[in-house]
Coordinates of C-alpha atoms and ligand atoms in Angstrom, one line a residue:
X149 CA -6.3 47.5 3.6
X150 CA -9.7 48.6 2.6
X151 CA -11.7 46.8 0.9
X152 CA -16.1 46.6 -0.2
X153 CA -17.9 44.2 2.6
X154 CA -19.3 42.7 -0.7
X155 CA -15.6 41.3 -1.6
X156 CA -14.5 40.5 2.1
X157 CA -17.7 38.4 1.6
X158 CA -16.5 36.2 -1.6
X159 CA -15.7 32.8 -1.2
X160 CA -13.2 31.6 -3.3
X161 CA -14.3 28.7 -6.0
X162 CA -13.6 25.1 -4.5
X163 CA -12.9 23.1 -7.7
X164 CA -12.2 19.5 -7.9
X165 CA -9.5 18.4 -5.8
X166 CA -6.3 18.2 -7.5
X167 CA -4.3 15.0 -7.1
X168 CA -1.1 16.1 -6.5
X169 CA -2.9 17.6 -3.2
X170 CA -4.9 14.7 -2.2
X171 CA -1.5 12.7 -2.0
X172 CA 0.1 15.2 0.2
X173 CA -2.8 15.6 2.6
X174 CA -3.8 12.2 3.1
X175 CA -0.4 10.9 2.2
X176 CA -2.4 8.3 -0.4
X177 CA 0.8 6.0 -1.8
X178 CA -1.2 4.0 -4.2
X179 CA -3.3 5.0 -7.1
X180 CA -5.4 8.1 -7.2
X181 CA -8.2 8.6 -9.5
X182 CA -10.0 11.9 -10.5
X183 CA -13.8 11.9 -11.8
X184 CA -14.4 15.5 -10.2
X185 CA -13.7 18.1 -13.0
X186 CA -15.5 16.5 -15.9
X187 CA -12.2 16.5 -17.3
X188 CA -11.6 14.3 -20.8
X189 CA -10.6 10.6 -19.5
X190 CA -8.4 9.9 -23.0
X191 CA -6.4 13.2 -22.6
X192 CA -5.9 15.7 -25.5
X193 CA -5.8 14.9 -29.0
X194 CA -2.3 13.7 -30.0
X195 CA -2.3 15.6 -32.6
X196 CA -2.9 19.0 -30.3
X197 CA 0.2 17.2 -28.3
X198 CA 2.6 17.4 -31.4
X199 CA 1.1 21.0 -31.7
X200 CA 1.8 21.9 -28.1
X201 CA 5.5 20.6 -28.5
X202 CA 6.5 22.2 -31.8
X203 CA 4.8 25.9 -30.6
X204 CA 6.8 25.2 -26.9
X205 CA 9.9 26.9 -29.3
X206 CA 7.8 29.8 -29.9
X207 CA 7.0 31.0 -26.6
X208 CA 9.3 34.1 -26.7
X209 CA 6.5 35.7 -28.8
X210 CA 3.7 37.0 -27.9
X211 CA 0.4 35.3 -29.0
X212 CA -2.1 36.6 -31.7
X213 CA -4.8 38.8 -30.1
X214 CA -7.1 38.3 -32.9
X215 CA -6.6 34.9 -32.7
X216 CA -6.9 34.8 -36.7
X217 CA -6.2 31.5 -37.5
X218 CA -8.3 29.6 -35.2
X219 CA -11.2 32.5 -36.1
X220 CA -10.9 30.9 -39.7
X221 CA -11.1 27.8 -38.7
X222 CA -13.8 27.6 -36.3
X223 CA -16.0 30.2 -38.2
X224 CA -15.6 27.4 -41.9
X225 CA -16.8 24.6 -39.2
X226 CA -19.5 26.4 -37.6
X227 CA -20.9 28.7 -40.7
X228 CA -20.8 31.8 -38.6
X229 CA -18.9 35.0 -39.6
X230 CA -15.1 35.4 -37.9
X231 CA -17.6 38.9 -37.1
X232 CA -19.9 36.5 -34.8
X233 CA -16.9 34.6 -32.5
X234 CA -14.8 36.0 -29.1
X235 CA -12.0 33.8 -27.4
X236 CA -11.0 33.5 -23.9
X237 CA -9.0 32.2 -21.2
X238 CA -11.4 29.3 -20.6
X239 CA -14.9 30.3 -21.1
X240 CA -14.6 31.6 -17.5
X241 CA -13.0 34.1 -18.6
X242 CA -15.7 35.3 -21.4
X243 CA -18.3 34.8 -18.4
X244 CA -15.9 37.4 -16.5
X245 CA -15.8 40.1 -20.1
X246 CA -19.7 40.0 -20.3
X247 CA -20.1 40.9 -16.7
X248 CA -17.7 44.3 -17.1
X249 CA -19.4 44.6 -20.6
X250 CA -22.9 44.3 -19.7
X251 CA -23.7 44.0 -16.0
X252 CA -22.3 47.9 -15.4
X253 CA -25.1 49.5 -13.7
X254 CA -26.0 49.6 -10.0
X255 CA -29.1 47.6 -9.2
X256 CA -28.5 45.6 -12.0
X257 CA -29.7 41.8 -12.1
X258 CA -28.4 38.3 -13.0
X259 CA -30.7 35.6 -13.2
X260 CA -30.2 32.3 -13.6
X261 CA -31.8 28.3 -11.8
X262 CA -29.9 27.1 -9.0
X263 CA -28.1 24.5 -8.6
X264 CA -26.7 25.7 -11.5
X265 CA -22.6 26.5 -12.8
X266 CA -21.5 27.9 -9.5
X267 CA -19.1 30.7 -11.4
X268 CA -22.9 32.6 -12.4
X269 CA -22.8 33.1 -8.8
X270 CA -19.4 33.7 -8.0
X271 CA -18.6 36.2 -10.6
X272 CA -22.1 38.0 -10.5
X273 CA -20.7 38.4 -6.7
X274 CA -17.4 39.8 -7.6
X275 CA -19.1 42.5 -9.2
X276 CA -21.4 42.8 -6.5
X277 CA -24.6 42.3 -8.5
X278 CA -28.1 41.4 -7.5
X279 CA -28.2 37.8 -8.3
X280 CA -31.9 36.1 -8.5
X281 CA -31.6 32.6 -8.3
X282 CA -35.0 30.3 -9.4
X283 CA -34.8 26.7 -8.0
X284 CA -34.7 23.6 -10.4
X285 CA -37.9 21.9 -10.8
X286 CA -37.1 17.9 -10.7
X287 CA -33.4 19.0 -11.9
X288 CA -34.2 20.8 -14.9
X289 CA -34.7 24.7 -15.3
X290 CA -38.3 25.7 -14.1
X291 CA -38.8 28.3 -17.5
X292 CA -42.1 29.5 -16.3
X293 CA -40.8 31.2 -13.2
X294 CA -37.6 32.0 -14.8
X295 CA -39.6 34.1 -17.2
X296 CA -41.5 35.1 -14.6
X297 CA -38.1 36.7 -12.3
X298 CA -36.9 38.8 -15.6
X299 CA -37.7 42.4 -15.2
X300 CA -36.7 45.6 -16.3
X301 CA -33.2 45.4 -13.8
X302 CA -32.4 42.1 -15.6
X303 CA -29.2 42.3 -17.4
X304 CA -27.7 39.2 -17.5
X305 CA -29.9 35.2 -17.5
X306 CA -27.4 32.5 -17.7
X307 CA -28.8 29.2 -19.1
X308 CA -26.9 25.9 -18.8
X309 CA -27.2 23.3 -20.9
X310 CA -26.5 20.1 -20.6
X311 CA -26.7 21.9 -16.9
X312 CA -23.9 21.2 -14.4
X313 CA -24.2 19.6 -12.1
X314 CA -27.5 17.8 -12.9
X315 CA -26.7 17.0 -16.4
X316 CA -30.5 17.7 -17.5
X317 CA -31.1 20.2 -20.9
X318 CA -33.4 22.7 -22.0
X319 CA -35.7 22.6 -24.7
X320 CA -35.3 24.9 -27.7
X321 CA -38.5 26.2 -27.1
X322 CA -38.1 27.2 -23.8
X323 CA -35.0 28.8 -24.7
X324 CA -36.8 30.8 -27.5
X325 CA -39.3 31.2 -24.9
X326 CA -36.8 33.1 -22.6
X327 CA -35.3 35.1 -25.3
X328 CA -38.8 36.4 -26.7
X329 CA -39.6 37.5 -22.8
X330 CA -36.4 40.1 -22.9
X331 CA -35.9 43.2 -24.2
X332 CA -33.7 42.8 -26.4
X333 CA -32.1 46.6 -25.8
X334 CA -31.3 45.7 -22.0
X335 CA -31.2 41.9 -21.2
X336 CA -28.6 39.6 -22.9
X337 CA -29.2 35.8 -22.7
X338 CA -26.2 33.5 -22.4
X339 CA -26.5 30.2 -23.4
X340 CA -23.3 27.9 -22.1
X341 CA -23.0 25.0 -24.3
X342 CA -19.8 23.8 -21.9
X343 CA -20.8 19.7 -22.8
X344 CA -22.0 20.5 -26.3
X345 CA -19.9 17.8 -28.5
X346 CA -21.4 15.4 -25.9
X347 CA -25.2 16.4 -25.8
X348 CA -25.3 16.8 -29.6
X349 CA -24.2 12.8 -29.9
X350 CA -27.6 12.4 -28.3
X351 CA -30.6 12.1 -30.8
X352 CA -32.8 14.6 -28.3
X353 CA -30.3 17.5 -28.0
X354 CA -31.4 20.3 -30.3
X355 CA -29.2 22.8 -32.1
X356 CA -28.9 26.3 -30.5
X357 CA -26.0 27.6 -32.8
X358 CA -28.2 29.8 -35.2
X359 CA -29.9 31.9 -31.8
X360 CA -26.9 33.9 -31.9
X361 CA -28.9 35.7 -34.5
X362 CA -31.3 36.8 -31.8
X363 CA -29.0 39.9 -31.1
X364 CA -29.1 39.9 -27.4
X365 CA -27.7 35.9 -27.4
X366 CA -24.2 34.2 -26.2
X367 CA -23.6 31.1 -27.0
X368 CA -20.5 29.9 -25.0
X369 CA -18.4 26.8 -25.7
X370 CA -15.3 25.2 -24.4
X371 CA -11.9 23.6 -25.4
X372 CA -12.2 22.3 -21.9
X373 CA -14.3 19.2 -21.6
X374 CA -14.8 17.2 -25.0
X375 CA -11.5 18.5 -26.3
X376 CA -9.3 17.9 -23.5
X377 CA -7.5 21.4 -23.4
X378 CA -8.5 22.1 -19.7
X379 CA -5.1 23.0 -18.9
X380 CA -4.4 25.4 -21.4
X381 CA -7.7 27.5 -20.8
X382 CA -9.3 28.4 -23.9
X383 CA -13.4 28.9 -24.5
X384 CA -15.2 30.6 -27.2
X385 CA -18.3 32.6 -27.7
X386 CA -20.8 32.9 -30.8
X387 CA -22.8 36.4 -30.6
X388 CA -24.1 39.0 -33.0
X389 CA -21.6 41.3 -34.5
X390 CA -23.0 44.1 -32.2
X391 CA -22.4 42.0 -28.9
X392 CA -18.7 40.6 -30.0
X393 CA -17.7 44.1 -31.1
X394 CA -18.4 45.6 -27.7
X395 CA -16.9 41.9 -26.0
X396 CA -13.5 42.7 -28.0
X397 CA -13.3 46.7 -26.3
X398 CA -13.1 45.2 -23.0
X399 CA -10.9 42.1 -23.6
X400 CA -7.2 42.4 -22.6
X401 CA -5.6 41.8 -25.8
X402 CA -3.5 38.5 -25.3
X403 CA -5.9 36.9 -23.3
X404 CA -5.9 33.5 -24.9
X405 CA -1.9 32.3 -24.9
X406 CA 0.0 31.3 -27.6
X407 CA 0.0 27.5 -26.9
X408 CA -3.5 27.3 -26.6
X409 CA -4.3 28.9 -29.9
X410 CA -1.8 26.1 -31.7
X411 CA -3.4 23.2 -29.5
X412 CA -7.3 23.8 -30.0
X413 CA -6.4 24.5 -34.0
X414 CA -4.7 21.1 -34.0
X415 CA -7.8 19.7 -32.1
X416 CA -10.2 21.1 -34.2
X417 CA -8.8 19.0 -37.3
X418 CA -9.1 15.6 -34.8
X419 CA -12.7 14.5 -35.4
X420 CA -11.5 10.9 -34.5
X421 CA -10.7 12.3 -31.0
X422 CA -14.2 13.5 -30.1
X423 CA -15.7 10.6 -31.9
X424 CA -13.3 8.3 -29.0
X425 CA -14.4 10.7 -26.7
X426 CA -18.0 10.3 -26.7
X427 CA -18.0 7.0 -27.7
X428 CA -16.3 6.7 -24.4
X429 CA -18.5 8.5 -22.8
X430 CA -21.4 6.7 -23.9
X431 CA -20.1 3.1 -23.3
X432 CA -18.8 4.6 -19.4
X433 CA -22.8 6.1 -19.3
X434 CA -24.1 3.0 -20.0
X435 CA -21.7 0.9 -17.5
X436 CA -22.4 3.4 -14.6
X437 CA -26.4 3.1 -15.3
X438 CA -26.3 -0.3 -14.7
X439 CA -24.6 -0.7 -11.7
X440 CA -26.2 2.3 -10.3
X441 CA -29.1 0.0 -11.2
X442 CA -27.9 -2.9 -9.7
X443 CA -27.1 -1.0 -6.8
X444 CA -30.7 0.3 -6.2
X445 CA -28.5 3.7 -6.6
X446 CA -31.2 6.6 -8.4
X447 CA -29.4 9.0 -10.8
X448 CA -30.5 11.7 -12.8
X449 CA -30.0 11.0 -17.3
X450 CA -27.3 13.1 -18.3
X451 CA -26.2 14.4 -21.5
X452 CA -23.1 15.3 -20.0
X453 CA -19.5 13.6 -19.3
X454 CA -21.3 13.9 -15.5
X455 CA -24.1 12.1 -13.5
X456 CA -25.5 13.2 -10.3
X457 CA -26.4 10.4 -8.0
X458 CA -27.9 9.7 -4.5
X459 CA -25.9 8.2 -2.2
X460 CA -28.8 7.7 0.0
X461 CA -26.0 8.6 2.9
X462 CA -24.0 11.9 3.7
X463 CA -22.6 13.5 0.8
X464 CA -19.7 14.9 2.4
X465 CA -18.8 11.9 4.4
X466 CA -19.5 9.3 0.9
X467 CA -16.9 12.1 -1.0
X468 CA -14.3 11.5 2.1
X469 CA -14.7 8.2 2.7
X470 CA -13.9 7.7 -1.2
X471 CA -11.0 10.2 -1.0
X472 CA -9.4 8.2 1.4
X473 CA -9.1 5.5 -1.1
X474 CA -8.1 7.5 -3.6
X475 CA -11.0 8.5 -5.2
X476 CA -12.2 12.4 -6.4
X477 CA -15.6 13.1 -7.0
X478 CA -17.9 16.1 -6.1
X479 CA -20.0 16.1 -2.9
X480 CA -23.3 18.0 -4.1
X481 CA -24.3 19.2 -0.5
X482 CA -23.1 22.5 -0.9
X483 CA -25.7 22.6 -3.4
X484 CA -28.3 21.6 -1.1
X485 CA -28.0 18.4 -2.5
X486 CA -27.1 16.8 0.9
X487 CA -27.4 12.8 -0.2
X488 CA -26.3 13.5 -3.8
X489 CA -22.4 13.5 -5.7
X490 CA -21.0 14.1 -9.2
X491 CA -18.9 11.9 -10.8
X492 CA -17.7 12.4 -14.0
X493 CA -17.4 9.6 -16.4
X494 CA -14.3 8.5 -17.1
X495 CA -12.5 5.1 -18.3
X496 CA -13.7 1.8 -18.3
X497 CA -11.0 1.2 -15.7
X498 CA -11.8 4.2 -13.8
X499 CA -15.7 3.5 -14.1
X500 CA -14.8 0.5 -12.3
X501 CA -12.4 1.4 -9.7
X502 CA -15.2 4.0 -8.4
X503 CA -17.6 1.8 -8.7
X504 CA -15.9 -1.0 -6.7
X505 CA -15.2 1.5 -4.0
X506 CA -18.6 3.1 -3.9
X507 CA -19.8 -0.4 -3.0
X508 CA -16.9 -0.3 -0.1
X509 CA -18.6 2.6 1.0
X510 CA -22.1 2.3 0.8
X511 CA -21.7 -1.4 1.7
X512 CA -24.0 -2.7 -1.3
Ligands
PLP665 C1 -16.4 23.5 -17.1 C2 -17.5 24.5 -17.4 C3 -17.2 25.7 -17.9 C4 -15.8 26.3 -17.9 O1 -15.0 26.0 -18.9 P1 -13.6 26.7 -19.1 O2 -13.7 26.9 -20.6 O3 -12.6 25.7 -18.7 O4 -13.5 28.0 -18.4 C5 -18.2 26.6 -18.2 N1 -19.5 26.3 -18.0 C6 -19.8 25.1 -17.4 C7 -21.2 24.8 -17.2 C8 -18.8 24.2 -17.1 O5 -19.2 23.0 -16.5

């Protein structure tokens, strides 16, 4: 069958390693624990549970395409228009709708740092589009020559933060910085917010929401992470009325499914759940810190779920050597980070079972 060199050329994404597969290929009897998707530790929101269960009846119809309820209620929290917000399969799938909304043209360009959220690259490749990667500086987005890359083929600069996989953020400066350097006719600038409801706990994160206003901004956000709906898919974006309206032309028109919608509404009204949730997160932070520390292990501040750390050894053979005793994190030397893996933060019981087997490993 014919196909473009460009697609016979994709890789497909490697994600976290699921557990069900870790058990059937290393045959791993005991306990397995997963700190590789940045996945919520406490699980959904009960009360999205009881919402999942009651809609589970409901399945025979078809979901809202406007997604009007959730609209409502997510436009009263944020302050924003229903005008001004998109859903989506995940907020993959939103990345995938602005590439065949925007990035049409031949010779047209992405641009974003590197290491950065690997699906920039993966999609951007799918569509066979020039991608211009800039290097991190220290682990944070080096905004001079990011400004510096944008040109007048530049149709698409994707800015992560809190930035997976370092964790690191962007000042709201630089960010207006980036925005003022575009035309705003021909370059749109998406801002994935993926970690917000963690980074905004911190008293340094600034708030991006109102940029929207910009005209030529995305801001993208997930039910994935804080919220704990990872398995349902479902992301959102906050644009101008200009940028949404063309977003809504292109997108298939029950692309967020009907359980979904039901779940993140019930999750919305749960502001106790994120409160766990990052409180979690902060206590698990604040354990992993210190026995980095006391491990003489170097790490990188997050304002993530996430913390990238060096190993000081092989990446690849630290991530095996903990898989085999049954422990999933993410070995950064794909990235080029060939000492360094993610973990994400997860229980206090989990912190410690990683940690206990990280010392196995390293022998510290
Ligand atoms: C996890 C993640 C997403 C994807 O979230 P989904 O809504 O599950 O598709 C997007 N961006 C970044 C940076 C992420 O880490």
């Amino acid at each position: 069958m014919f196909v473009e060199e460009y697609i016979t050329k994709l890789k497909p994404y490697e994600g976290g390693k699921p557990i069900e597969e870790l058990r059937r290929e290393l045959g791993i009897k005991g306990e397995i624990i997963k700190l590789a998707s940045n996945e919520n530790p406490l699980g959904p929101s009960k009360k999205a549970i009881k919402a999942i269960k009651k809609i589970a009846e409901s399945v025979n119809l078809y979901p809202d395409g406007d997604c009007y309820y959730l609209k409502e209620k997510l436009s009263n929290k944020l302050g924003v228009s229903r005008d001004n917000l998109v859903f989506g399969n995940g907020s993959d799938e939103l990345l995938e709708l602005i590439f065949r909304t925007f990035a049409t043209k031949n010779g047209d360009e992405i641009l974003y740092c590197y290491p950065s959220f690997v699906e920039y690259k993966i999609i951007g490749s799918s569509f066979n589009k020039k991608l211009v990667e800039v290097p991190l500086k220290g682990f944070s987005y080096d905004i001079d020559e990011l400004i510096k890359a944008i040109n007048s083929n530049t149709r698409i600069i994707f800015l992560n933060t809190p930035n997976n996989p370092t964790g690191t953020i962007i000042k709201r400066s630089d960010i207006e910085r980036v925005i003022e350097a575009t035309d705003s006719n021909k370059t749109l600038v998406v801002i994935d917010e993926a970690y917000y409801e963690y980074a905004i706990a911190e008293d340094d994160y600034e708030e991006l929401l109102d940029l929207y206003k910009k005209g030529n901004v995305v801001i993208l956000r997930t039910f994935s992470k804080a919220y704990g709906l990872a398995g349902l898919r479902i992301g959102y974006g906050i644009a101008g009325e200009e940028i949404i309206d063309y977003l809504n032309r292109v997108r298939p028109p029950f692309n967020v499914n009907l359980v979904a919608q039901h779940a993140a509404l019930a999750a919305l009204d749960d502001e106790e759940h994120i409160r766990r949730s990052v409180e979690v997160n902060r206590a698990g932070k604040e354990y992993l810190y210190r026995e980095f520390d006391n491990m003489g292990i170097t790490y990188i501040k997050t304002y993530a779920n996430f913390i990238l750390f060096d190993a000081k050894k092989d990446a690849n053979y630290v991530y095996g050597e903990l898989l085999k005793r049954g422990v999933i994190v993410r070995s950064m030397a794909g990235y080029g980070y060939k000492s360094m893996l993610r973990v994400t933060i997860g229980t206090p019981r989990e912190n410690e079972i990683f940690i206990k087997n990280l010392r196995e490993v390293l022998d510290v």
